[in-house]
């Protein structure tokens, strides 16, 4: 999918200023607690930037702060999730408070959304 230079710049800026919940998940990913699955953070996709993306599993993980409780935001999140689904990607949304308060349960929720074994990454050869 085409991603504009502005969208790539926005994603890069978001990587510099992660939320607390995003930091928790990124530490788990970096520590290998997701059995070898590779994730990118703040990955641009078309008109959106996903908090985390696992290309091999076709999985998007979104860490949602309290602003996502707003009814208008919920509608936009639904539209966004539908867009990702049309691209063949599954979206898992985790509340920021849940991730911060129960990091192991949050990691387990992501683990359950992954297929059983990671696909080999052709770049690893």
CSV table of C-alpha atoms in Angstrom, one decimal:
chain,number,residue,atom,x,y,z
A,1,UNK,CA,0.0,0.0,0.0
A,2,UNK,CA,1.2,3.5,-0.8
A,3,UNK,CA,2.2,5.5,2.3
A,4,UNK,CA,2.7,9.2,1.9
A,5,UNK,CA,6.0,10.8,3.1
A,6,UNK,CA,3.9,12.7,5.7
A,7,UNK,CA,2.5,9.4,7.0
A,8,UNK,CA,6.0,7.9,7.3
A,9,UNK,CA,7.2,11.1,9.1
A,10,UNK,CA,4.2,10.9,11.5
A,11,UNK,CA,5.0,7.2,12.3
A,12,UNK,CA,8.6,8.1,12.9
A,13,UNK,CA,7.6,10.9,15.3
A,14,UNK,CA,5.2,8.5,17.2
A,15,UNK,CA,8.1,6.0,17.6
A,16,UNK,CA,10.0,8.7,19.5
A,17,UNK,CA,7.1,9.3,21.9
A,18,UNK,CA,5.4,6.0,22.8
A,19,UNK,CA,2.7,5.8,25.4
A,20,UNK,CA,3.3,3.8,28.6
A,21,UNK,CA,1.3,0.9,27.3
A,22,UNK,CA,3.2,0.9,24.0
A,23,UNK,CA,6.5,0.8,25.9
A,24,UNK,CA,5.3,-2.2,27.9
A,25,UNK,CA,4.4,-4.1,24.8
A,26,UNK,CA,7.6,-3.1,23.0
A,27,UNK,CA,9.7,-4.3,25.9
A,28,UNK,CA,7.9,-7.7,25.8
A,29,UNK,CA,8.4,-8.0,22.0
A,30,UNK,CA,12.1,-7.1,22.3
A,31,UNK,CA,12.5,-9.5,25.2
A,32,UNK,CA,11.3,-12.3,22.9
A,33,UNK,CA,8.2,-13.1,25.0
A,34,UNK,CA,6.2,-13.6,21.8
A,35,UNK,CA,8.0,-16.7,20.7
A,36,UNK,CA,10.0,-15.3,17.8
A,37,UNK,CA,7.3,-13.3,16.1
A,38,UNK,CA,8.7,-10.1,14.7
A,39,UNK,CA,6.8,-6.9,15.2
A,40,UNK,CA,7.2,-3.4,14.0
A,41,UNK,CA,6.0,-0.5,16.0
A,42,UNK,CA,4.2,2.5,14.6
A,43,UNK,CA,4.0,0.9,11.2
A,44,UNK,CA,2.3,3.0,8.4
A,45,UNK,CA,-0.4,1.3,6.4
A,46,UNK,CA,-2.2,3.3,3.8
A,47,UNK,CA,-4.0,6.1,5.6
A,48,UNK,CA,-3.2,4.7,9.1
A,49,UNK,CA,-0.3,4.0,11.5
A,50,UNK,CA,-0.6,0.8,13.5
A,51,UNK,CA,0.8,0.8,17.0
A,52,UNK,CA,2.3,-2.7,16.3
A,53,UNK,CA,2.3,-4.9,13.2
A,54,UNK,CA,3.4,-8.5,12.7
A,55,UNK,CA,3.6,-9.0,9.0
A,56,UNK,CA,4.0,-12.8,9.2
A,57,UNK,CA,0.9,-13.2,11.3
A,58,UNK,CA,-1.0,-10.4,9.5
A,59,UNK,CA,-1.8,-9.0,12.9
A,60,UNK,CA,-2.2,-5.4,14.1
A,61,UNK,CA,-2.1,-4.6,17.8
A,62,UNK,CA,-3.6,-1.3,19.0
A,63,UNK,CA,-3.0,0.0,22.5
A,64,UNK,CA,-6.0,2.3,23.2
A,65,UNK,CA,-5.9,5.1,25.7
A,66,UNK,CA,-9.0,6.7,27.2
A,67,UNK,CA,-9.6,8.9,24.2
A,68,UNK,CA,-10.8,5.7,22.4
A,69,UNK,CA,-13.8,5.6,24.8
A,70,UNK,CA,-15.3,8.6,23.0
A,71,UNK,CA,-18.3,7.5,20.9
A,72,UNK,CA,-17.0,9.3,17.7
A,73,UNK,CA,-13.6,7.7,18.2
A,74,UNK,CA,-15.2,4.3,18.6
A,75,UNK,CA,-16.9,4.8,15.2
A,76,UNK,CA,-13.5,5.8,13.6
A,77,UNK,CA,-11.8,2.9,15.3
A,78,UNK,CA,-14.4,0.6,13.7
A,79,UNK,CA,-13.9,2.1,10.3
A,80,UNK,CA,-10.1,1.7,10.8
A,81,UNK,CA,-10.5,-2.0,11.9
A,82,UNK,CA,-12.7,-2.7,8.8
A,83,UNK,CA,-10.1,-1.1,6.5
A,84,UNK,CA,-7.4,-3.4,8.1
A,85,UNK,CA,-9.7,-6.4,7.7
A,86,UNK,CA,-10.2,-5.6,4.0
A,87,UNK,CA,-6.4,-5.7,3.7
A,88,UNK,CA,-6.4,-9.2,5.2
A,89,UNK,CA,-5.2,-8.1,8.7
A,90,UNK,CA,-6.7,-8.9,12.1
A,91,UNK,CA,-6.8,-6.2,14.7
A,92,UNK,CA,-6.4,-6.8,18.4
A,93,UNK,CA,-7.2,-3.8,20.6
A,94,UNK,CA,-6.0,-3.7,24.2
A,95,UNK,CA,-6.9,-0.9,26.6
A,96,UNK,CA,-3.8,1.1,27.8
A,97,UNK,CA,-4.8,0.7,31.5
A,98,UNK,CA,-5.0,-3.1,31.0
A,99,UNK,CA,-1.6,-3.3,29.4
A,100,UNK,CA,0.0,-1.2,32.2
A,101,UNK,CA,-1.8,-2.9,35.0
A,102,UNK,CA,-1.5,-6.5,33.7
A,103,UNK,CA,1.4,-6.7,31.3
A,104,UNK,CA,1.5,-10.5,31.4
A,105,UNK,CA,-2.2,-10.8,30.6
A,106,UNK,CA,-1.8,-8.3,27.7
A,107,UNK,CA,1.1,-10.3,26.3
A,108,UNK,CA,-1.0,-13.4,26.6
A,109,UNK,CA,-3.8,-11.8,24.7
A,110,UNK,CA,-1.5,-11.0,21.9
A,111,UNK,CA,0.0,-14.5,22.0
A,112,UNK,CA,-3.5,-16.0,21.7
A,113,UNK,CA,-4.1,-13.9,18.5
A,114,UNK,CA,-1.0,-15.3,16.8
A,115,UNK,CA,-0.9,-18.6,14.8
A,116,UNK,CA,0.9,-21.4,16.6
A,117,UNK,CA,4.4,-21.0,15.1
A,118,UNK,CA,6.0,-18.0,13.5
A,119,UNK,CA,6.5,-18.1,9.7
A,120,UNK,CA,10.1,-17.9,8.7
A,121,UNK,CA,11.3,-14.5,7.8
A,122,UNK,CA,13.0,-14.6,4.4
A,123,UNK,CA,15.3,-11.7,5.6
A,124,UNK,CA,16.7,-14.0,8.3
A,125,UNK,CA,18.5,-16.2,5.7
